Tab-separated table of C-alpha atoms and ligand atoms in Angstrom:
chain	number	residue	atom	x	y	z
A	754	UNK	CA	20.121	5.743	-8.660
A	755	UNK	CA	22.182	5.583	-6.071
A	756	UNK	CA	21.084	4.274	-2.219
A	757	UNK	CA	22.930	6.531	-0.492
A	758	UNK	CA	21.143	9.257	0.082
A	759	UNK	CA	20.504	10.169	3.758
A	760	UNK	CA	16.932	9.371	5.517
A	761	UNK	CA	14.838	11.715	7.494
A	762	UNK	CA	15.667	11.997	11.137
A	763	UNK	CA	14.594	9.348	13.707
A	764	UNK	CA	10.690	9.440	13.946
A	765	UNK	CA	10.853	10.296	17.304
A	766	UNK	CA	12.757	13.375	17.061
A	767	UNK	CA	10.939	14.754	13.919
A	768	UNK	CA	8.187	16.713	15.497
A	769	UNK	CA	6.283	15.813	12.909
A	770	UNK	CA	3.633	14.028	14.975
A	771	UNK	CA	2.552	13.632	18.699
A	772	UNK	CA	4.956	11.322	20.864
A	773	UNK	CA	4.437	7.957	21.807
A	774	UNK	CA	0.936	5.970	20.696
A	775	UNK	CA	-0.638	9.130	20.024
A	776	UNK	CA	1.376	9.235	16.914
A	777	UNK	CA	-0.720	6.324	15.877
A	778	UNK	CA	-3.708	6.037	18.214
A	779	UNK	CA	-5.444	2.808	15.757
A	780	UNK	CA	-5.624	-0.522	16.764
A	781	UNK	CA	-5.304	-1.903	13.317
A	782	UNK	CA	-4.634	-1.233	9.836
A	783	UNK	CA	-8.132	-1.591	8.039
A	784	UNK	CA	-7.943	1.260	5.548
A	785	UNK	CA	-5.974	4.832	4.568
A	786	UNK	CA	-9.531	6.173	5.394
A	787	UNK	CA	-9.623	7.608	8.742
A	788	UNK	CA	-5.984	8.144	9.010
A	789	UNK	CA	-4.288	11.792	9.443
A	790	UNK	CA	-1.637	12.954	7.329
A	791	UNK	CA	0.972	12.866	10.201
A	792	UNK	CA	-0.041	9.123	10.690
A	793	UNK	CA	0.770	8.594	7.430
A	794	UNK	CA	4.369	10.234	7.753
A	795	UNK	CA	4.650	8.789	10.710
A	796	UNK	CA	4.325	4.875	9.145
A	797	UNK	CA	6.524	5.544	6.199
A	798	UNK	CA	9.411	7.436	8.685
A	799	UNK	CA	9.342	4.077	10.796
A	800	UNK	CA	9.768	2.086	7.648
A	801	UNK	CA	13.392	4.364	7.066
A	802	UNK	CA	14.835	2.365	9.510
A	803	UNK	CA	13.623	-1.588	8.087
A	804	UNK	CA	14.428	-0.330	4.556
A	805	UNK	CA	18.293	0.026	5.952
A	806	UNK	CA	18.632	-2.955	7.805
A	807	UNK	CA	16.776	-5.031	4.643
A	808	UNK	CA	19.714	-3.867	2.688
A	809	UNK	CA	22.398	-5.455	5.286
A	810	UNK	CA	23.308	-8.882	4.852
A	811	UNK	CA	22.198	-9.677	8.362
A	812	UNK	CA	18.772	-8.621	7.949
A	813	UNK	CA	17.034	-9.521	11.695
A	814	UNK	CA	15.945	-7.703	14.681
A	815	UNK	CA	14.035	-9.668	17.392
A	816	UNK	CA	11.429	-7.254	18.397
A	817	UNK	CA	8.374	-9.356	18.089
A	818	UNK	CA	10.150	-12.608	19.405
A	819	UNK	CA	7.654	-14.885	20.932
A	820	UNK	CA	4.380	-13.215	19.182
A	821	UNK	CA	2.170	-14.932	16.414
A	822	UNK	CA	1.452	-13.846	13.541
A	823	UNK	CA	-1.341	-15.068	11.420
A	824	UNK	CA	-1.609	-14.075	7.471
A	825	UNK	CA	-5.444	-15.619	6.358
A	826	UNK	CA	-5.252	-14.973	2.897
A	827	UNK	CA	-8.693	-15.925	1.243
A	828	UNK	CA	-7.580	-14.864	-2.269
A	829	UNK	CA	-4.537	-15.514	-4.205
A	830	UNK	CA	-1.310	-13.746	-3.485
A	831	UNK	CA	2.262	-14.104	-4.177
A	832	UNK	CA	3.950	-10.931	-3.558
A	833	UNK	CA	1.560	-9.213	-0.502
A	834	UNK	CA	1.964	-12.971	1.122
A	835	UNK	CA	5.262	-13.132	0.663
A	836	UNK	CA	5.937	-9.464	2.116
A	837	UNK	CA	3.918	-9.999	5.067
A	838	UNK	CA	5.747	-13.137	5.461
A	839	UNK	CA	9.240	-11.878	5.150
A	840	UNK	CA	8.325	-8.739	7.316
A	841	UNK	CA	7.061	-10.851	10.123
A	842	UNK	CA	10.284	-13.186	10.228
A	843	UNK	CA	12.705	-10.478	9.944
A	844	UNK	CA	11.094	-9.066	13.178
A	845	UNK	CA	11.546	-12.339	15.052
A	846	UNK	CA	7.685	-13.342	15.173
A	847	UNK	CA	6.198	-16.899	14.530
A	848	UNK	CA	4.256	-16.509	11.059
A	849	UNK	CA	1.884	-18.792	10.288
A	850	UNK	CA	0.169	-18.808	6.682
A	851	UNK	CA	-3.663	-19.752	6.221
A	852	UNK	CA	-4.621	-20.345	2.602
A	853	UNK	CA	-8.396	-20.419	1.968
A	854	UNK	CA	-7.924	-22.885	-0.516
A	855	UNK	CA	-6.958	-25.608	2.198
A	856	UNK	CA	-9.053	-24.410	5.084
A	857	UNK	CA	-12.434	-24.934	6.349
A	858	UNK	CA	-13.946	-22.288	4.790
A	859	UNK	CA	-13.791	-24.127	1.519
A	860	UNK	CA	-16.232	-26.617	4.203
A	861	UNK	CA	-18.770	-23.514	4.372
A	862	UNK	CA	-17.422	-22.185	7.683
A	863	UNK	CA	-18.837	-18.583	8.256
A	864	UNK	CA	-16.303	-15.936	8.397
A	865	UNK	CA	-17.315	-14.759	11.736
A	866	UNK	CA	-16.242	-18.778	12.977
A	867	UNK	CA	-12.896	-18.241	11.115
A	868	UNK	CA	-12.532	-14.843	12.516
A	869	UNK	CA	-13.437	-16.856	16.162
A	870	UNK	CA	-11.066	-19.607	15.951
A	871	UNK	CA	-8.159	-17.411	14.656
A	872	UNK	CA	-8.932	-15.389	17.588
A	873	UNK	CA	-9.078	-18.338	20.266
A	874	UNK	CA	-5.357	-19.199	18.836
A	875	UNK	CA	-4.394	-15.952	20.584
A	876	UNK	CA	-2.517	-14.302	17.509
A	877	UNK	CA	-0.620	-11.418	18.230
A	878	UNK	CA	-1.290	-10.056	14.746
A	879	UNK	CA	-3.700	-11.189	12.131
A	880	UNK	CA	-3.112	-10.063	8.164
A	881	UNK	CA	-6.205	-10.858	6.260
A	882	UNK	CA	-6.521	-10.589	2.250
A	883	UNK	CA	-10.434	-11.389	1.085
A	884	UNK	CA	-12.478	-10.905	-1.614
A	885	UNK	CA	-14.909	-9.153	-0.124
A	886	UNK	CA	-15.069	-5.094	0.054
A	887	UNK	CA	-15.832	-5.095	4.122
A	888	UNK	CA	-14.425	-8.500	5.355
A	889	UNK	CA	-11.740	-7.463	6.802
A	890	UNK	CA	-13.566	-4.900	9.272
A	891	UNK	CA	-16.186	-7.713	9.972
A	892	UNK	CA	-13.199	-10.020	11.014
A	893	UNK	CA	-11.497	-7.202	12.860
A	894	UNK	CA	-14.566	-6.442	14.928
A	895	UNK	CA	-14.760	-10.044	16.554
A	896	UNK	CA	-10.941	-10.445	17.571
A	897	UNK	CA	-8.841	-9.194	19.783
A	898	UNK	CA	-5.530	-8.626	18.278
A	899	UNK	CA	-4.733	-5.644	15.498
A	900	UNK	CA	-6.293	-6.517	11.785
A	901	UNK	CA	-4.009	-5.398	8.830
A	902	UNK	CA	-6.033	-5.277	5.581
A	903	UNK	CA	-4.006	-6.783	3.042
A	904	UNK	CA	-6.508	-6.255	0.124
A	905	UNK	CA	-10.410	-6.419	0.700
A	906	UNK	CA	-12.402	-6.812	-2.458
A	907	UNK	CA	-12.447	-3.265	-4.518
A	908	UNK	CA	-12.239	-1.148	-0.941
A	909	UNK	CA	-8.645	-0.902	0.235
A	910	UNK	CA	-5.286	-1.790	-0.025
A	911	UNK	CA	-3.300	0.084	3.019
A	912	UNK	CA	-0.320	-1.101	2.790
A	913	UNK	CA	0.459	-0.814	-0.970
A	914	UNK	CA	0.118	3.026	-0.942
A	915	UNK	CA	2.020	3.325	1.848
A	916	UNK	CA	4.595	1.211	-0.236
A	917	UNK	CA	3.858	3.343	-3.049
A	918	UNK	CA	4.401	6.596	-1.156
A	919	UNK	CA	7.502	5.473	0.268
A	920	UNK	CA	8.819	4.309	-3.169
A	921	UNK	CA	8.155	8.015	-4.353
A	922	UNK	CA	9.589	9.485	-1.637
A	923	UNK	CA	12.971	7.483	-1.561
A	924	UNK	CA	13.142	8.123	-5.804
A	925	UNK	CA	12.491	11.819	-4.847
A	926	UNK	CA	15.522	11.873	-2.491
A	927	UNK	CA	17.925	10.103	-4.624
A	928	UNK	CA	17.712	12.484	-6.970
A	929	UNK	CA	18.400	15.288	-4.606
A	930	UNK	CA	14.537	16.725	-4.885
A	931	UNK	CA	12.932	17.288	-1.490
A	932	UNK	CA	11.115	13.839	-0.340
A	933	UNK	CA	7.688	15.766	0.328
A	934	UNK	CA	4.729	14.564	-2.147
A	935	UNK	CA	3.282	17.848	-1.781
A	936	UNK	CA	2.541	19.321	-5.269
A	937	UNK	CA	3.527	16.286	-7.507
A	938	UNK	CA	1.397	15.568	-9.977
A	939	UNK	CA	0.419	11.544	-9.846
A	940	UNK	CA	-1.567	9.951	-12.721
A	941	UNK	CA	-3.142	6.731	-11.911
A	942	UNK	CA	-4.300	5.054	-15.062
A	943	UNK	CA	-6.266	1.851	-15.972
A	944	UNK	CA	-9.164	-0.276	-13.937
A	945	UNK	CA	-9.981	2.413	-11.493
A	946	UNK	CA	-13.351	0.946	-10.640
A	947	UNK	CA	-12.350	-2.387	-9.567
A	948	UNK	CA	-9.176	-1.156	-8.144
A	949	UNK	CA	-8.251	-1.121	-4.465
A	950	UNK	CA	-4.802	0.224	-4.992
A	951	UNK	CA	-6.185	3.190	-6.770
A	952	UNK	CA	-8.869	3.756	-3.509
A	953	UNK	CA	-5.935	3.646	-0.894
A	954	UNK	CA	-3.507	5.425	-3.240
A	955	UNK	CA	-5.950	8.349	-3.948
A	956	UNK	CA	-6.794	8.486	-0.252
A	957	UNK	CA	-3.154	8.595	0.790
A	958	UNK	CA	-1.576	10.544	-2.154
A	959	UNK	CA	-4.459	13.555	-2.001
A	960	UNK	CA	-3.732	13.226	2.082
A	961	UNK	CA	0.155	13.860	1.614
A	962	UNK	CA	-0.585	16.864	-0.808
A	963	UNK	CA	0.034	15.407	-4.080
A	964	UNK	CA	-2.182	16.346	-7.069
A	965	UNK	CA	-3.958	13.101	-8.303
A	966	UNK	CA	-5.329	12.372	-11.999
A	967	UNK	CA	-7.089	9.338	-12.619
A	968	UNK	CA	-7.349	7.771	-16.217
A	969	UNK	CA	-9.396	5.121	-17.360
A	970	UNK	CA	-12.212	4.487	-20.228
A	971	UNK	CA	-15.591	5.647	-19.300
A	972	UNK	CA	-16.574	2.284	-17.773
A	973	UNK	CA	-13.844	1.878	-15.843
A	974	UNK	CA	-14.155	4.854	-13.950
A	975	UNK	CA	-16.136	5.300	-10.902
A	976	UNK	CA	-18.914	7.671	-10.994
A	977	UNK	CA	-18.342	10.830	-8.732
A	978	UNK	CA	-14.558	10.160	-8.295
A	979	UNK	CA	-14.330	13.768	-7.985
A	980	UNK	CA	-15.376	13.632	-4.707
A	981	UNK	CA	-12.392	11.756	-4.070
A	982	UNK	CA	-10.511	15.400	-4.765
A	983	UNK	CA	-9.002	13.776	-8.013
A	984	UNK	CA	-9.315	15.167	-12.067
A	985	UNK	CA	-10.956	12.377	-13.847
A	986	UNK	CA	-9.604	12.152	-17.507
A	987	UNK	CA	-10.676	9.350	-20.264
A	988	UNK	CA	-7.790	10.360	-22.490
A	989	UNK	CA	-4.461	9.163	-21.278
A	990	UNK	CA	-2.260	11.237	-23.423
A	991	UNK	CA	-3.882	14.550	-21.680
A	992	UNK	CA	-3.594	12.823	-18.301
A	993	UNK	CA	0.204	12.028	-18.891
A	994	UNK	CA	0.735	16.063	-19.788
A	995	UNK	CA	3.292	17.321	-16.996
A	996	UNK	CA	2.900	14.036	-14.669
A	997	UNK	CA	5.606	13.720	-12.295
A	998	UNK	CA	4.708	10.213	-11.532
A	999	UNK	CA	2.313	7.316	-13.410
A	1000	UNK	CA	0.951	4.548	-11.417
A	1001	UNK	CA	-0.595	1.975	-14.212
A	1002	UNK	CA	-3.347	-0.909	-12.965
A	1003	UNK	CA	-3.988	-4.416	-14.596
A	1004	UNK	CA	-7.510	-5.136	-15.563
A	1005	UNK	CA	-8.754	-6.968	-12.731
A	1006	UNK	CA	-10.791	-9.022	-15.048
A	1007	UNK	CA	-11.829	-11.366	-12.069
A	1008	UNK	CA	-14.396	-8.261	-10.526
A	1009	UNK	CA	-15.444	-7.830	-13.962
A	1010	UNK	CA	-19.178	-8.930	-14.295
A	1011	UNK	CA	-19.469	-8.179	-18.258
A	1012	UNK	CA	-17.572	-6.986	-20.821
A	1013	UNK	CA	-15.800	-3.424	-19.659
A	1014	UNK	CA	-13.378	-2.874	-22.665
A	1015	UNK	CA	-13.854	-3.830	-26.381
A	1016	UNK	CA	-10.785	-5.895	-26.282
A	1017	UNK	CA	-7.079	-5.992	-24.240
A	1018	UNK	CA	-5.482	-4.903	-27.833
A	1019	UNK	CA	-7.691	-1.917	-27.681
A	1020	UNK	CA	-7.369	-0.867	-24.434
A	1021	UNK	CA	-3.277	-1.320	-25.309
A	1022	UNK	CA	-4.054	1.110	-27.937
A	1023	UNK	CA	-5.970	3.942	-25.831
A	1024	UNK	CA	-4.370	3.005	-22.375
A	1025	UNK	CA	-1.303	1.269	-22.524
A	1026	UNK	CA	1.827	3.007	-21.246
A	1027	UNK	CA	4.238	2.909	-24.349
A	1028	UNK	CA	7.733	4.986	-24.696
A	1029	UNK	CA	5.849	7.356	-26.981
A	1030	UNK	CA	3.460	7.933	-24.801
A	1031	UNK	CA	5.807	8.391	-21.473
A	1032	UNK	CA	7.548	10.848	-23.607
A	1033	UNK	CA	4.301	13.403	-22.741
A	1034	UNK	CA	5.149	13.156	-19.429
A	1035	UNK	CA	7.477	15.465	-17.312
A	1036	UNK	CA	11.480	14.355	-17.814
A	1037	UNK	CA	12.310	12.586	-15.448
A	1038	UNK	CA	9.032	10.528	-14.702
A	1039	UNK	CA	8.793	8.177	-12.264
A	1040	UNK	CA	6.874	5.030	-13.421
A	1041	UNK	CA	5.564	2.670	-11.195
A	1042	UNK	CA	2.852	-0.844	-11.094
A	1043	UNK	CA	1.799	-2.629	-7.865
A	1044	UNK	CA	1.928	-6.264	-9.672
A	1045	UNK	CA	1.159	-8.477	-11.087
A	1046	UNK	CA	1.619	-6.726	-14.430
A	1047	UNK	CA	0.276	-7.743	-17.758
A	1048	UNK	CA	3.109	-6.594	-19.927
A	1049	UNK	CA	2.020	-5.606	-23.525
A	1050	UNK	CA	-1.343	-4.903	-22.114
A	1051	UNK	CA	-1.662	-1.768	-19.781
A	1052	UNK	CA	2.389	-1.234	-19.833
A	1053	UNK	CA	5.180	-2.329	-22.670
A	1054	UNK	CA	7.821	-4.174	-21.105
A	1055	UNK	CA	10.612	-1.306	-22.631
A	1056	UNK	CA	8.541	0.835	-20.264
A	1057	UNK	CA	8.353	-1.937	-16.919
A	1058	UNK	CA	12.443	-2.339	-17.497
A	1059	UNK	CA	13.614	1.387	-17.964
A	1060	UNK	CA	16.262	1.480	-15.269
A	1061	UNK	CA	16.100	4.750	-13.561
A	1062	UNK	CA	12.522	5.253	-14.438
A	1063	UNK	CA	10.291	2.335	-13.582
A	1064	UNK	CA	10.197	1.949	-10.068
A	1065	UNK	CA	8.154	-1.406	-9.652
A	1066	UNK	CA	11.111	-3.665	-8.166
A	1067	UNK	CA	11.541	-0.832	-5.578
A	1068	UNK	CA	8.215	-1.265	-4.670
A	1069	UNK	CA	8.339	-4.594	-3.994
A	1070	UNK	CA	11.246	-3.905	-1.654
A	1071	UNK	CA	9.593	-0.981	0.104
A	1072	UNK	CA	6.432	-3.381	0.874
A	1073	UNK	CA	8.726	-5.379	2.868
A	1074	UNK	CA	9.943	-2.267	5.171
A	1075	UNK	CA	6.649	-0.928	5.731
A	1076	UNK	CA	5.078	-4.721	6.680
A	1077	UNK	CA	7.747	-4.323	9.027
A	1078	UNK	CA	6.948	-1.093	10.257
A	1079	UNK	CA	2.781	-1.586	10.779
A	1080	UNK	CA	3.714	-4.802	12.181
A	1081	UNK	CA	6.307	-3.339	14.789
A	1082	UNK	CA	3.628	0.057	15.564
A	1083	UNK	CA	0.647	-2.211	15.727
A	1084	UNK	CA	2.142	-4.606	18.416
A	1085	UNK	CA	3.567	-1.833	20.495
A	1086	UNK	CA	0.980	-1.600	23.063
A	1087	UNK	CA	0.368	-5.229	23.545
A	1088	UNK	CA	4.371	-5.405	23.920
A	1089	UNK	CA	3.608	-2.452	26.411
A	1090	UNK	CA	6.396	-0.128	24.955
A	1091	UNK	CA	6.958	2.867	27.358
A	1092	UNK	CA	5.049	6.109	25.518
A	1093	UNK	CA	2.738	3.478	24.158
A	1094	UNK	CA	0.469	2.414	27.490
A	1095	UNK	CA	-0.918	4.485	30.216
A	1096	UNK	CA	-2.233	8.094	29.640
A	1097	UNK	CA	-1.613	9.801	26.385
A	1098	UNK	CA	-2.442	12.760	24.326
A	1099	UNK	CA	-4.653	12.056	21.149
A	1100	UNK	CA	-3.103	12.922	17.679
A	1101	UNK	CA	-6.132	15.144	17.277
A	1102	UNK	CA	-5.671	16.984	20.355
A	1103	UNK	CA	-1.971	17.298	18.687
A	1104	UNK	CA	-2.921	18.675	15.226
A	1105	UNK	CA	-5.179	21.265	16.994
A	1106	UNK	CA	-2.517	22.248	19.116
A	1107	UNK	CA	0.439	22.113	15.918
A	1108	UNK	CA	-2.141	23.170	13.303
A	1109	UNK	CA	-0.408	19.891	11.419
B	1449	NCD	C1	-3.017	-5.708	-6.106
B	1449	NCD	C2	-3.862	-6.366	-5.571
B	1449	NCD	O1	-3.741	-7.259	-4.910
B	1449	NCD	O2	-5.063	-5.728	-5.118
B	1449	NCD	N1	-1.636	-6.301	-6.230
B	1449	NCD	C3	-0.328	-6.475	-5.126
B	1449	NCD	O3	-1.094	-6.635	-3.550
B	1449	NCD	N2	0.287	-6.693	-5.505
B	1449	NCD	C4	-3.035	-5.292	-7.666
B	1449	NCD	C5	-3.781	-6.133	-8.913
B	1449	NCD	O4	-4.249	-7.374	-8.011
B	1449	NCD	O5	-4.034	-5.968	-9.357
């Protein structure tokens, strides 16, 4: 794949969303739920400039100089923590990482006390990952600065869904297709029940007009998932038939209370993405995985490493750009950027007027 395809017009000129703060009138990013499609597109378009910058030898823009960003991770993470840290640093912010293993959380401090402590340190943005669904919203209600959800329990992982959408549209553009996700068939397969990645992606992909299929064994499929405007499958071969994009998910053993699958071997047999199985999807199918991967379980190595088909490392690249966009956008009000302070038209009013 080449990397020279032209990016979309600058965010402010595209007419895809209202001007200034009305384009993203939210205090933080707690989830994809509650975001209008044009707000998702706005963040994707904002990220394009950072994709470009990150491909230069000099990857520095100092717009967040003097700001303090705290990454408060109450759950293990490698790529997400690193990605947020790099994103904040590339924008010139002072970035501090707080690991739960070495924090007072281990001494029994309540989440609210931790939140109030972080707030008293006058952070300008707090990025939180927590094993409990809803913990991030709880903290967001106790602090004055923007809060970004880096994954809360089985609930949401909004920056993952945004980086996935950005990855898909880059791949489409690079092969000369329209970069719109409208009408695209995306199959998400694996542990749907425990996956915040699946949830955020379902919300974002359906908002952007994709047809979403979810595939899992019955024990790992949430009841009533159809209400999220997706088509559920238990037969992976059928779910792959004609798919444009396949997203594989890890078995989230740490969230499983009891036996959900007979064995990893059995799971691979029915739900593992093998080269043979991939042939059922559309020619030119794109393969994704948020990581960490269990090679030989949900995805075979020869699929994960398939050049031109696997977008897995591209997802990591897009992750930094998306997180830069989110940190930039969410600190604009505090930085008093023109258009981001004072009276504004609401995003809802704009959507009504323009029919967006
Ligand atoms: C995901 C997560 O933490 O939810 N990983 C990630 O953010 N890169 C998915 C997973 O852990 O399986």
